[in-house]
Amino acid sequence: MQSFKNAFLARSLSENYHKLTSNEHQIRDECGAFGIMGHPDAATLTALGLQALQHRGQEAAGIVTVDGDRFYAERRMGLVRDNFTKNSVINRLCGNIAVGHVRYSTTGETAMRNVQPLFADMNFGGLSLAHNGNLTNALAIRRELEKTGAIFQSTTDTETILHLIAQSTKATVVDKFVEALFKVNGAYALIGSSKDQLIGVRDPLGIRPLVLGRLGESYVLASETCALDIIGANFIREIENGELVSITSNGIQSLKPFPPIKERPCIFEYIYFARPDSLVGGKSVYECRKNFGRELAKESHVEADMVIPVPDSGVPAAIGYAEASKTPYELGIIRNHYVGRTFIQPQQSIRSFGVKLKHNANASLIHGKKIILLDDSIVRGTTSVKIVRMMREAGAKEVHFRVASPPITHPDFYGIDTPNKDQLLASSNTCEEMRDHLEADSLSFLSISGLYRALGHPAGRDDTIPQFTDHCFTGDYPTTLEDRDGKQAEFQLSFLSSPTHPEG
Ligand code: 5GP
Ligand code: MG
């Protein structure tokens, strides 16, 4: 354990710079997408929608509009509020159809060409495309396409879909989409537009979310319902798994081109990604998180003076935990919401402030107390280590760490860019080893069955048809992983070991 600890510390130090510049994010966020058809303020409404989806990706944003003939594109690194609130940018985005995207991309100059929505001129006209999710065979397809002379402009998996659409010999844009999508595997919630139609699609398992709304005469597509709320649009329904909708000035048409299979939406939307005020799968994300806390209290409560959330992601679960265990809920950690990326300087002196830029202990409350710290998840454990230490420095007598999700043992390939398996704290450590690493007095995670119970599945996780995509906790990947397996064969990447099925 000691050597593990040292290795971990060394890694934490070298990661410090990256962590600070990425606003303390442990694993990369996925993306958010938005689209609107038939509104004179399409660009402005899309900027607002993206603002509501900012939590899904903070590194870059883009909007592509079309005025019935010409397309207009603006893509920027950075936050929506810093780029898309300017009239000079919005006024260039003419037309009443718009598609927008927020993403977490890699930094550096290669990033700009990957900023979405992508756009391509096809033989039928222009096409914009925004993608939330990740394909698991994009690299394999790309290599095949490159052999026959295809030239790729970006390094995103999304561009593969554009190439496949361009190659399709089908007559209509929708049929071209469908033909292309039959060739790809993995997770995709797509919003695209041609010069006169808006298209939305979810992959056959519905791994990533996509909802449909209505604002007056206009239809809206978005990753989450909170993006409908911000523009005053009504939530109509979710796009179903394997469904494609085509929206034109004549209305909306729904297609189910894939052989029907049972949906398996990503369980991590409930745990961390989605905003608590969104509805996912018809459920309030906030209520689900409170339920995780309630179940956790039932499973592993310990007597303490107070329950303290790690803000903001731990807040709803901590409220549920406090309520179920009748323990006072207190704000023992205060989060600074103004820590911007621009503030953070790469100097050693500032780097060493570490987590304190974002979180600070409410020392007068904590001093001499037995506390339960509650967070939504542990990924690398780097934040958790620092937070526990901060609580001790503030005088906490006992620190009991409770996690409102099961241990994350497996990496994701569907749009959450989790660290390699060997960087996931729970992939190679027992609960006791993790407790020791965090220097907590006790550590407990929500069980898989508790997680499913909290989501309204009293019988737990059905072995034959799990109701969610939950590989992060189980290793049960719902699709083939050609790119991972191909790479494994090519480079013998040892960290990508085969999936296992540890829990039912
Ligand atoms: P750790 O202690 O593992 O270093 O970090 C855990 C924290 O990371 C939790 O507070 C959790 O909210 C956060 N987290 C979990 N998943 C993600 C993610 O995909 N992106 C970001 N930015 N943070 C995450
Ligand atoms: Mg958090």
Short mmCIF file of C-alpha atoms and ligand atoms in Angstrom, two decimals:
data_model
loop_
_atom_site.label_atom_id
_atom_site.label_comp_id
_atom_site.label_asym_id
_atom_site.label_seq_id
_atom_site.Cartn_x
_atom_site.Cartn_y
_atom_site.Cartn_z
CA MET A 1 0.00 0.00 0.00
CA GLN A 2 2.84 2.37 0.84
CA SER A 3 4.38 2.13 -2.60
CA PHE A 4 0.96 2.57 -4.14
CA LYS A 5 0.54 5.67 -2.01
CA ASN A 6 3.87 7.11 -3.11
CA ALA A 7 3.16 6.39 -6.73
CA PHE A 8 -0.19 8.01 -6.29
CA LEU A 9 1.26 11.08 -4.66
CA ALA A 10 3.84 11.46 -7.41
CA ARG A 11 1.09 11.17 -9.96
CA SER A 12 -1.08 13.67 -8.09
CA LEU A 13 1.75 16.20 -8.17
CA SER A 14 2.40 15.80 -11.86
CA GLU A 15 -1.32 15.99 -12.50
CA ASN A 16 -1.70 19.09 -10.45
CA TYR A 17 -1.14 21.47 -13.31
CA HIS A 18 -3.54 19.64 -15.55
CA LYS A 19 -6.06 19.44 -12.76
CA LEU A 20 -5.92 23.13 -12.08
CA THR A 21 -6.17 24.14 -15.70
CA SER A 22 -9.10 21.83 -16.15
CA ASN A 23 -10.90 23.38 -13.21
CA GLU A 24 -10.25 20.42 -10.93
CA HIS A 25 -12.05 18.01 -13.18
CA GLN A 26 -11.28 14.44 -12.53
CA ILE A 27 -12.42 12.95 -15.73
CA ARG A 28 -13.45 14.64 -18.91
CA ASP A 29 -17.00 15.71 -19.20
CA GLU A 30 -18.98 14.52 -22.10
CA CYS A 31 -20.76 16.93 -24.41
CA GLY A 32 -24.03 18.75 -24.69
CA ALA A 33 -26.04 19.44 -27.85
CA PHE A 34 -28.93 21.73 -28.74
CA GLY A 35 -30.95 22.42 -31.88
CA ILE A 36 -33.91 24.56 -32.88
CA MET A 37 -35.99 24.65 -36.06
CA GLY A 38 -38.03 27.54 -37.35
CA HIS A 39 -37.33 30.44 -35.00
CA PRO A 40 -36.16 33.95 -36.00
CA ASP A 41 -33.91 34.08 -32.91
CA ALA A 42 -32.47 30.61 -33.45
CA ALA A 43 -28.86 31.59 -32.65
CA THR A 44 -29.71 33.50 -29.46
CA LEU A 45 -31.92 30.70 -28.18
CA THR A 46 -29.18 28.18 -28.95
CA ALA A 47 -26.65 30.26 -27.02
CA LEU A 48 -29.06 30.22 -24.06
CA GLY A 49 -29.60 26.47 -24.40
CA LEU A 50 -25.85 25.90 -24.45
CA GLN A 51 -25.48 28.08 -21.37
CA ALA A 52 -27.84 25.70 -19.55
CA LEU A 53 -25.80 22.73 -20.81
CA GLN A 54 -22.43 24.23 -19.89
CA HIS A 55 -21.88 21.65 -17.13
CA ARG A 56 -21.60 19.00 -19.87
CA GLY A 57 -18.47 20.56 -21.36
CA GLN A 58 -16.57 23.74 -20.63
CA GLU A 59 -13.69 23.79 -23.04
CA ALA A 60 -15.31 24.77 -26.30
CA ALA A 61 -18.64 25.75 -27.79
CA GLY A 62 -20.04 26.24 -31.27
CA ILE A 63 -23.18 27.20 -33.14
CA VAL A 64 -23.98 26.59 -36.81
CA THR A 65 -27.08 28.22 -38.33
CA VAL A 66 -28.68 28.14 -41.76
CA ASP A 67 -30.95 30.69 -43.42
CA GLY A 68 -32.55 28.31 -45.89
CA ASP A 69 -29.59 28.57 -48.20
CA ARG A 70 -26.31 29.66 -46.58
CA PHE A 71 -24.72 28.21 -43.44
CA TYR A 72 -22.98 30.30 -40.78
CA ALA A 73 -20.62 28.86 -38.18
CA GLU A 74 -18.99 30.26 -35.04
CA ARG A 75 -16.82 28.03 -32.90
CA ARG A 76 -14.78 29.13 -29.92
CA MET A 77 -12.60 27.70 -27.21
CA GLY A 78 -13.91 28.60 -23.78
CA LEU A 79 -17.22 29.16 -22.08
CA VAL A 80 -20.50 30.03 -23.75
CA ARG A 81 -20.86 33.21 -21.67
CA ASP A 82 -17.47 34.50 -22.78
CA ASN A 83 -18.12 33.97 -26.49
CA PHE A 84 -21.76 33.72 -27.40
CA THR A 85 -23.22 36.66 -25.51
CA LYS A 86 -21.60 39.14 -27.86
CA ASN A 87 -23.81 40.71 -30.51
CA SER A 88 -20.88 40.66 -32.89
CA VAL A 89 -20.90 36.85 -32.76
CA ILE A 90 -24.65 36.22 -32.52
CA ASN A 91 -25.51 38.66 -35.31
CA ARG A 92 -23.33 36.74 -37.72
CA LEU A 93 -25.38 33.61 -37.09
CA CYS A 94 -28.28 34.24 -39.48
CA GLY A 95 -31.21 31.97 -40.13
CA ASN A 96 -33.98 30.21 -38.30
CA ILE A 97 -32.38 26.78 -37.87
CA ALA A 98 -29.51 26.40 -35.42
CA VAL A 99 -27.43 23.58 -33.99
CA GLY A 100 -25.14 24.08 -30.99
CA HIS A 101 -22.63 22.09 -29.02
CA VAL A 102 -20.54 22.35 -25.86
CA ARG A 103 -17.62 20.04 -25.35
CA TYR A 104 -14.62 19.18 -23.35
CA SER A 105 -11.75 18.90 -25.78
CA THR A 106 -8.05 18.58 -25.40
CA THR A 107 -6.23 21.88 -25.07
CA GLY A 108 -3.76 23.18 -27.61
CA GLU A 109 -3.94 24.18 -31.20
CA THR A 110 -5.25 20.90 -32.51
CA ALA A 111 -8.40 21.43 -30.51
CA MET A 112 -10.02 24.11 -32.68
CA ARG A 113 -10.57 21.80 -35.62
CA ASN A 114 -12.44 19.40 -33.37
CA VAL A 115 -14.87 21.99 -32.03
CA GLN A 116 -18.42 21.12 -32.99
CA PRO A 117 -20.90 21.35 -34.64
CA LEU A 118 -18.96 19.98 -37.57
CA PHE A 119 -19.98 21.15 -41.03
CA ALA A 120 -19.51 19.62 -44.46
CA ASP A 121 -20.61 20.43 -47.99
CA MET A 122 -22.21 17.33 -49.43
CA ASN A 123 -23.52 16.63 -52.91
CA PHE A 124 -27.01 17.47 -51.59
CA GLY A 125 -25.91 20.68 -49.81
CA GLY A 126 -24.53 21.60 -46.43
CA LEU A 127 -24.84 19.55 -43.26
CA SER A 128 -24.02 20.50 -39.67
CA LEU A 129 -23.61 17.86 -37.01
CA ALA A 130 -23.33 17.94 -33.20
CA HIS A 131 -22.59 14.74 -31.33
CA ASN A 132 -22.85 13.75 -27.69
CA GLY A 133 -21.36 10.34 -27.05
CA ASN A 134 -18.56 8.31 -28.45
CA LEU A 135 -18.43 5.72 -31.21
CA THR A 136 -16.62 2.51 -30.44
CA ASN A 137 -15.65 1.63 -34.04
CA ALA A 138 -14.90 5.07 -35.49
CA LEU A 139 -11.19 4.45 -35.74
CA ALA A 140 -11.66 1.15 -37.54
CA ILE A 141 -14.03 2.79 -40.05
CA ARG A 142 -11.74 5.78 -40.44
CA ARG A 143 -8.79 3.57 -41.35
CA GLU A 144 -10.89 1.85 -44.01
CA LEU A 145 -12.07 5.18 -45.42
CA GLU A 146 -8.54 6.57 -45.46
CA LYS A 147 -7.37 3.58 -47.50
CA THR A 148 -9.73 4.67 -50.25
CA GLY A 149 -8.54 8.26 -50.15
CA ALA A 150 -10.81 9.95 -47.60
CA ILE A 151 -9.21 13.04 -46.04
CA PHE A 152 -10.22 13.77 -42.46
CA GLN A 153 -10.14 17.34 -41.15
CA SER A 154 -10.45 16.55 -37.46
CA THR A 155 -9.61 13.80 -35.04
CA THR A 156 -13.13 13.36 -33.71
CA ASP A 157 -15.11 10.17 -34.13
CA THR A 158 -18.03 12.36 -35.24
CA GLU A 159 -16.37 13.17 -38.56
CA THR A 160 -16.58 9.49 -39.46
CA ILE A 161 -20.37 9.86 -39.54
CA LEU A 162 -20.08 12.80 -41.97
CA HIS A 163 -17.91 10.70 -44.30
CA LEU A 164 -20.35 7.81 -44.19
CA ILE A 165 -23.25 10.17 -44.95
CA ALA A 166 -21.30 11.66 -47.86
CA GLN A 167 -20.66 8.20 -49.30
CA SER A 168 -24.25 7.07 -49.07
CA THR A 169 -26.04 6.66 -52.38
CA LYS A 170 -29.50 6.92 -50.81
CA ALA A 171 -31.81 9.61 -52.11
CA THR A 172 -32.79 11.60 -49.02
CA VAL A 173 -30.78 13.15 -46.21
CA VAL A 174 -32.63 11.01 -43.67
CA ASP A 175 -31.92 7.80 -45.60
CA LYS A 176 -28.25 8.77 -45.88
CA PHE A 177 -28.15 9.31 -42.10
CA VAL A 178 -29.73 5.94 -41.48
CA GLU A 179 -27.38 4.14 -43.84
CA ALA A 180 -24.39 5.76 -42.13
CA LEU A 181 -25.63 4.97 -38.64
CA PHE A 182 -26.09 1.30 -39.45
CA LYS A 183 -22.30 1.14 -39.81
CA VAL A 184 -21.34 2.72 -36.50
CA ASN A 185 -21.39 1.30 -32.99
CA GLY A 186 -21.31 2.97 -29.63
CA ALA A 187 -23.10 5.93 -28.14
CA TYR A 188 -24.56 8.82 -30.05
CA ALA A 189 -27.15 11.48 -29.48
CA LEU A 190 -26.89 13.54 -32.65
CA ILE A 191 -28.40 16.83 -33.71
CA GLY A 192 -27.79 17.88 -37.31
CA SER A 193 -29.26 20.20 -39.86
CA SER A 194 -29.41 20.47 -43.60
CA LYS A 195 -30.60 23.69 -45.20
CA ASP A 196 -34.25 22.97 -44.46
CA GLN A 197 -34.46 20.31 -41.77
CA LEU A 198 -33.34 19.54 -38.26
CA ILE A 199 -32.52 15.92 -37.45
CA GLY A 200 -32.16 14.26 -34.05
CA VAL A 201 -31.12 10.63 -33.43
CA ARG A 202 -30.33 8.43 -30.44
CA ASP A 203 -28.34 5.23 -30.70
CA PRO A 204 -30.22 1.91 -30.45
CA LEU A 205 -29.52 1.62 -26.71
CA GLY A 206 -30.20 5.29 -26.01
CA ILE A 207 -26.96 5.55 -24.04
CA ARG A 208 -26.78 9.34 -24.18
CA PRO A 209 -29.87 11.48 -23.56
CA LEU A 210 -31.82 13.64 -26.03
CA VAL A 211 -35.13 15.40 -25.47
CA LEU A 212 -37.72 17.10 -27.64
CA GLY A 213 -39.39 20.38 -26.74
CA ARG A 214 -41.64 22.98 -28.25
CA LEU A 215 -41.39 26.75 -28.18
CA GLY A 216 -44.43 28.29 -29.90
CA GLU A 217 -44.32 26.93 -33.44
CA SER A 218 -40.70 25.81 -33.15
CA TYR A 219 -39.34 22.41 -32.21
CA VAL A 220 -36.30 22.16 -29.97
CA LEU A 221 -33.86 19.26 -29.39
CA ALA A 222 -31.50 19.22 -26.42
CA SER A 223 -29.36 16.93 -24.30
CA GLU A 224 -31.30 17.81 -21.16
CA THR A 225 -34.60 19.37 -20.17
CA CYS A 226 -32.83 22.21 -18.31
CA ALA A 227 -31.96 23.60 -21.77
CA LEU A 228 -35.68 23.72 -22.60
CA ASP A 229 -36.47 25.46 -19.31
CA ILE A 230 -34.04 28.31 -19.92
CA ILE A 231 -35.77 29.34 -23.15
CA GLY A 232 -39.30 28.72 -21.86
CA ALA A 233 -39.88 25.73 -24.16
CA ASN A 234 -42.25 22.94 -23.16
CA PHE A 235 -40.84 19.46 -22.70
CA ILE A 236 -42.70 17.12 -25.05
CA ARG A 237 -40.88 13.79 -24.65
CA GLU A 238 -37.53 12.07 -24.90
CA ILE A 239 -36.29 10.92 -28.27
CA GLU A 240 -36.48 7.15 -27.86
CA ASN A 241 -33.57 4.77 -28.14
CA GLY A 242 -33.03 4.00 -31.82
CA GLU A 243 -35.37 6.80 -32.93
CA LEU A 244 -34.65 9.40 -35.59
CA VAL A 245 -36.77 12.53 -35.83
CA SER A 246 -36.80 14.79 -38.85
CA ILE A 247 -38.21 18.27 -38.32
CA THR A 248 -39.10 20.51 -41.28
CA SER A 249 -41.46 23.42 -41.79
CA ASN A 250 -44.13 20.76 -42.36
CA GLY A 251 -43.75 19.33 -38.87
CA ILE A 252 -42.07 16.39 -37.22
CA GLN A 253 -41.63 12.83 -38.47
CA SER A 254 -40.40 9.92 -36.40
CA LEU A 255 -38.58 6.87 -37.74
CA LYS A 256 -37.43 3.70 -36.01
CA PRO A 257 -34.90 2.39 -38.49
CA PHE A 258 -33.05 -0.04 -36.20
CA PRO A 259 -34.17 -3.49 -35.08
CA PRO A 260 -35.89 -2.72 -31.76
CA ILE A 261 -33.93 -3.50 -28.59
CA LYS A 262 -34.48 -2.58 -24.98
CA GLU A 263 -33.06 0.80 -24.00
CA ARG A 264 -30.03 1.05 -21.72
CA PRO A 265 -29.40 4.67 -20.87
CA CYS A 266 -26.18 5.60 -19.08
CA ILE A 267 -26.56 5.42 -15.31
CA PHE A 268 -23.86 8.07 -14.81
CA GLU A 269 -26.26 10.76 -16.03
CA TYR A 270 -28.18 10.21 -12.78
CA ILE A 271 -25.08 10.06 -10.62
CA TYR A 272 -23.06 12.98 -11.89
CA PHE A 273 -23.56 14.36 -15.40
CA ALA A 274 -27.05 15.67 -15.72
CA ARG A 275 -28.13 18.80 -13.91
CA PRO A 276 -30.29 18.04 -10.86
CA ASP A 277 -33.13 20.15 -12.28
CA SER A 278 -33.32 17.99 -15.42
CA LEU A 279 -35.66 15.07 -16.02
CA VAL A 280 -33.86 12.00 -17.36
CA GLY A 281 -35.91 8.96 -18.35
CA GLY A 282 -38.93 10.71 -16.87
CA LYS A 283 -37.26 10.93 -13.45
CA SER A 284 -36.11 14.00 -11.57
CA VAL A 285 -32.34 13.76 -11.34
CA TYR A 286 -32.48 15.61 -8.03
CA GLU A 287 -34.87 13.06 -6.52
CA CYS A 288 -32.74 10.17 -7.81
CA ARG A 289 -29.66 11.65 -6.15
CA LYS A 290 -31.53 12.16 -2.88
CA ASN A 291 -32.56 8.51 -3.13
CA PHE A 292 -28.94 7.44 -3.58
CA GLY A 293 -28.21 9.24 -0.30
CA ARG A 294 -31.20 7.62 1.41
CA GLU A 295 -30.13 4.13 0.29
CA LEU A 296 -26.55 4.82 1.32
CA ALA A 297 -27.73 5.83 4.81
CA LYS A 298 -29.69 2.57 5.05
CA GLU A 299 -26.65 0.57 3.97
CA SER A 300 -23.80 2.15 5.88
CA HIS A 301 -24.81 4.81 8.37
CA VAL A 302 -22.44 5.73 11.16
CA GLU A 303 -23.30 7.99 14.10
CA ALA A 304 -21.88 11.48 13.60
CA ASP A 305 -22.56 15.11 14.43
CA MET A 306 -23.32 16.17 10.87
CA VAL A 307 -23.48 15.24 7.19
CA ILE A 308 -21.42 17.50 4.93
CA PRO A 309 -21.72 17.43 1.11
CA VAL A 310 -18.71 17.93 -1.15
CA PRO A 311 -20.25 20.76 -3.18
CA ASP A 312 -21.85 20.92 -5.60
CA SER A 313 -22.14 17.38 -6.89
CA GLY A 314 -22.57 15.78 -3.45
CA VAL A 315 -25.39 18.08 -2.30
CA PRO A 316 -28.60 16.21 -3.25
CA ALA A 317 -27.30 12.85 -1.98
CA ALA A 318 -26.19 14.45 1.29
CA ILE A 319 -29.68 15.93 1.78
CA GLY A 320 -31.19 12.46 1.26
CA TYR A 321 -28.63 10.84 3.57
CA ALA A 322 -29.20 13.41 6.33
CA GLU A 323 -32.97 13.02 6.05
CA ALA A 324 -32.89 9.20 6.18
CA SER A 325 -30.35 8.99 9.00
CA LYS A 326 -31.80 11.94 10.95
CA THR A 327 -28.37 13.52 11.08
CA PRO A 328 -28.02 17.33 10.80
CA TYR A 329 -27.09 18.54 7.31
CA GLU A 330 -24.44 21.25 7.37
CA LEU A 331 -22.35 23.19 4.88
CA GLY A 332 -18.91 22.31 6.17
CA ILE A 333 -17.24 22.99 2.83
CA ILE A 334 -17.83 26.19 0.93
CA ARG A 335 -17.27 26.23 -2.79
CA ASN A 336 -15.97 29.26 -4.63
CA HIS A 337 -18.00 29.52 -7.82
CA TYR A 338 -15.80 32.19 -9.34
CA VAL A 339 -12.73 30.04 -9.93
CA GLY A 340 -12.35 30.61 -13.64
CA ARG A 341 -9.87 29.01 -15.94
CA THR A 342 -8.33 32.37 -16.78
CA PHE A 343 -7.53 33.07 -13.14
CA ILE A 344 -5.43 29.97 -12.81
CA GLN A 345 -1.79 30.56 -13.54
CA PRO A 346 0.69 27.80 -14.23
CA GLN A 347 3.17 28.97 -11.60
CA GLN A 348 4.29 26.51 -8.96
CA SER A 349 3.31 28.87 -6.14
CA ILE A 350 -0.26 29.00 -7.30
CA ARG A 351 -0.42 25.37 -8.30
CA SER A 352 0.28 24.32 -4.75
CA PHE A 353 -2.94 25.89 -3.48
CA GLY A 354 -4.55 22.90 -5.12
CA VAL A 355 -8.07 22.17 -4.15
CA LYS A 356 -8.32 25.27 -1.93
CA LEU A 357 -9.05 27.46 -4.91
CA LYS A 358 -12.37 25.72 -5.25
CA HIS A 359 -13.23 24.35 -1.80
CA ASN A 360 -12.61 25.70 1.68
CA ALA A 361 -13.42 24.21 5.07
CA ASN A 362 -15.95 25.97 7.26
CA ALA A 363 -13.57 25.44 10.19
CA SER A 364 -15.60 26.95 13.02
CA LEU A 365 -18.42 24.52 12.24
CA ILE A 366 -16.25 21.42 11.89
CA HIS A 367 -13.82 21.85 14.77
CA GLY A 368 -14.03 18.97 17.24
CA LYS A 369 -16.89 17.28 15.35
CA LYS A 370 -17.46 13.79 13.97
CA ILE A 371 -18.40 14.34 10.35
CA ILE A 372 -19.77 12.33 7.46
CA LEU A 373 -18.45 13.61 4.13
CA LEU A 374 -20.65 12.82 1.19
CA ASP A 375 -19.64 12.92 -2.48
CA ASP A 376 -21.36 11.58 -5.60
CA SER A 377 -18.41 9.49 -6.82
CA ILE A 378 -14.74 8.70 -6.47
CA VAL A 379 -12.79 8.58 -9.70
CA ARG A 380 -9.05 8.96 -9.12
CA GLY A 381 -9.48 9.85 -5.48
CA THR A 382 -7.32 12.93 -5.81
CA THR A 383 -9.99 15.42 -4.78
CA SER A 384 -11.22 13.17 -1.99
CA VAL A 385 -7.75 12.85 -0.45
CA LYS A 386 -7.37 16.62 -0.29
CA ILE A 387 -10.86 17.19 1.07
CA VAL A 388 -10.37 14.68 3.89
CA ARG A 389 -7.05 16.32 4.76
CA MET A 390 -8.72 19.73 4.72
CA MET A 391 -11.36 18.51 7.17
CA ARG A 392 -8.68 17.19 9.53
CA GLU A 393 -6.75 20.48 9.32
CA ALA A 394 -9.98 22.26 10.22
CA GLY A 395 -10.12 20.18 13.40
CA ALA A 396 -12.61 17.42 12.54
CA LYS A 397 -12.44 14.67 15.17
CA GLU A 398 -13.56 11.85 12.86
CA VAL A 399 -14.05 11.86 9.10
CA HIS A 400 -16.35 9.22 7.61
CA PHE A 401 -16.43 9.23 3.81
CA ARG A 402 -19.61 8.10 2.06
CA VAL A 403 -19.92 7.81 -1.72
CA ALA A 404 -23.34 7.92 -3.38
CA SER A 405 -22.38 5.48 -6.17
CA PRO A 406 -20.56 2.14 -6.36
CA PRO A 407 -16.78 1.97 -6.88
CA ILE A 408 -15.81 2.97 -10.45
CA THR A 409 -13.75 0.02 -11.60
CA HIS A 410 -13.94 0.26 -15.40
CA PRO A 411 -13.25 3.01 -17.93
CA ASP A 412 -15.94 4.42 -20.20
CA PHE A 413 -15.93 4.40 -24.00
CA TYR A 414 -19.23 6.16 -24.61
CA GLY A 415 -18.40 9.82 -24.24
CA ILE A 416 -17.19 10.10 -20.69
CA ASP A 417 -13.46 10.18 -21.07
CA THR A 418 -12.59 8.42 -17.83
CA PRO A 419 -8.97 7.87 -16.96
CA ASN A 420 -7.25 4.64 -17.84
CA LYS A 421 -8.22 1.70 -15.74
CA ASP A 422 -5.04 1.94 -13.67
CA GLN A 423 -5.87 5.52 -12.68
CA LEU A 424 -9.28 4.60 -11.33
CA LEU A 425 -8.76 4.31 -7.60
CA ALA A 426 -11.28 1.49 -7.23
CA SER A 427 -9.95 -0.61 -10.12
CA SER A 428 -7.10 -2.11 -8.13
CA ASN A 429 -7.82 -1.32 -4.48
CA THR A 430 -10.10 -2.81 -1.92
CA CYS A 431 -12.39 -0.54 0.07
CA GLU A 432 -10.02 -0.79 3.03
CA GLU A 433 -7.03 0.17 0.86
CA MET A 434 -8.99 3.15 -0.47
CA ARG A 435 -9.96 4.17 3.08
CA ASP A 436 -6.30 4.03 4.02
CA HIS A 437 -5.34 6.09 0.97
CA LEU A 438 -7.95 8.73 1.77
CA GLU A 439 -6.91 8.68 5.44
CA ALA A 440 -10.58 8.52 6.41
CA ASP A 441 -11.90 6.86 9.56
CA SER A 442 -14.34 4.86 7.46
CA LEU A 443 -15.33 4.60 3.81
CA SER A 444 -18.44 3.13 2.20
CA PHE A 445 -19.87 3.15 -1.31
CA LEU A 446 -23.48 2.69 -2.39
CA SER A 447 -24.00 -0.90 -3.56
CA ILE A 448 -25.10 -1.75 -7.11
CA SER A 449 -28.39 -3.07 -5.75
CA GLY A 450 -28.84 0.08 -3.67
CA LEU A 451 -28.22 2.16 -6.79
CA TYR A 452 -30.86 0.24 -8.75
CA ARG A 453 -33.31 0.37 -5.84
CA ALA A 454 -32.86 4.13 -5.64
CA LEU A 455 -33.72 4.35 -9.34
CA GLY A 456 -36.98 2.51 -8.83
CA HIS A 457 -35.89 -1.07 -9.55
CA PRO A 458 -36.63 -2.85 -6.26
CA ALA A 459 -35.48 -6.19 -7.66
CA GLY A 460 -32.07 -4.70 -8.33
CA ARG A 461 -30.03 -5.20 -11.46
CA ASP A 462 -31.53 -7.80 -13.74
CA ASP A 463 -28.73 -10.10 -14.80
CA THR A 464 -30.06 -10.78 -18.25
CA ILE A 465 -31.23 -7.30 -19.18
CA PRO A 466 -29.66 -4.62 -16.99
CA GLN A 467 -31.83 -1.52 -17.18
CA PHE A 468 -28.92 0.88 -17.53
CA THR A 469 -25.51 1.17 -19.10
CA ASP A 470 -23.49 0.61 -15.93
CA HIS A 471 -20.11 -0.74 -17.10
CA CYS A 472 -18.26 1.85 -14.95
CA PHE A 473 -19.29 -0.23 -11.94
CA THR A 474 -19.76 -3.68 -13.45
CA GLY A 475 -17.50 -3.98 -16.51
CA ASP A 476 -20.61 -4.94 -18.49
CA TYR A 477 -20.12 -2.97 -21.72
CA PRO A 478 -23.37 -2.95 -23.72
CA THR A 479 -21.75 -2.72 -27.18
CA THR A 480 -18.74 -4.14 -28.95
CA LEU A 481 -15.54 -2.14 -28.47
CA GLU A 482 -13.74 -2.56 -31.80
CA ASP A 483 -11.46 0.43 -31.43
CA ARG A 484 -10.37 -0.54 -27.95
CA ASP A 485 -9.81 -4.15 -28.93
CA GLY A 486 -8.04 -3.15 -32.15
CA LYS A 487 -5.73 -0.83 -30.29
CA GLN A 488 -5.14 -3.49 -27.71
CA ALA A 489 -3.96 -5.88 -30.38
CA GLU A 490 -1.85 -3.21 -32.06
CA PHE A 491 -0.15 -1.67 -29.08
CA GLN A 492 -0.78 -4.26 -26.40
CA LEU A 493 -2.07 -1.62 -24.04
CA SER A 494 -2.03 -3.43 -20.76
CA PHE A 495 -4.41 -1.07 -18.95
CA LEU A 496 -7.30 -1.97 -21.21
CA SER A 497 -7.96 -5.38 -19.77
CA SER A 498 -11.02 -7.38 -20.73
CA PRO A 499 -14.27 -6.54 -19.08
CA THR A 500 -15.27 -8.62 -16.10
CA HIS A 501 -18.62 -9.03 -14.41
CA PRO A 502 -17.94 -8.78 -10.70
CA GLU A 503 -21.41 -8.01 -9.44
CA GLY A 504 -24.92 -8.96 -10.39
P1 5GP B 1 -11.76 12.24 -6.99
O1 5GP B 1 -11.89 12.29 -5.52
O2 5GP B 1 -11.96 10.89 -7.53
O3 5GP B 1 -10.48 12.86 -7.44
O4 5GP B 1 -12.89 13.14 -7.59
C1 5GP B 1 -14.24 12.92 -7.29
C2 5GP B 1 -15.01 14.11 -7.77
O5 5GP B 1 -15.01 14.16 -9.19
C3 5GP B 1 -16.47 14.05 -7.33
O6 5GP B 1 -16.76 15.22 -6.61
C4 5GP B 1 -17.25 14.03 -8.61
O7 5GP B 1 -18.34 14.94 -8.54
C5 5GP B 1 -16.30 14.49 -9.66
N1 5GP B 1 -16.54 13.83 -10.95
C6 5GP B 1 -17.02 12.60 -11.19
N2 5GP B 1 -17.13 12.37 -12.50
C7 5GP B 1 -16.73 13.49 -13.12
C8 5GP B 1 -16.63 13.89 -14.49
O8 5GP B 1 -16.94 13.16 -15.40
N3 5GP B 1 -16.19 15.15 -14.72
C9 5GP B 1 -15.85 15.99 -13.72
N4 5GP B 1 -15.45 17.19 -14.04
N5 5GP B 1 -15.90 15.65 -12.43
C10 5GP B 1 -16.34 14.41 -12.12
MG MG B 2 -17.88 16.81 -7.37
#
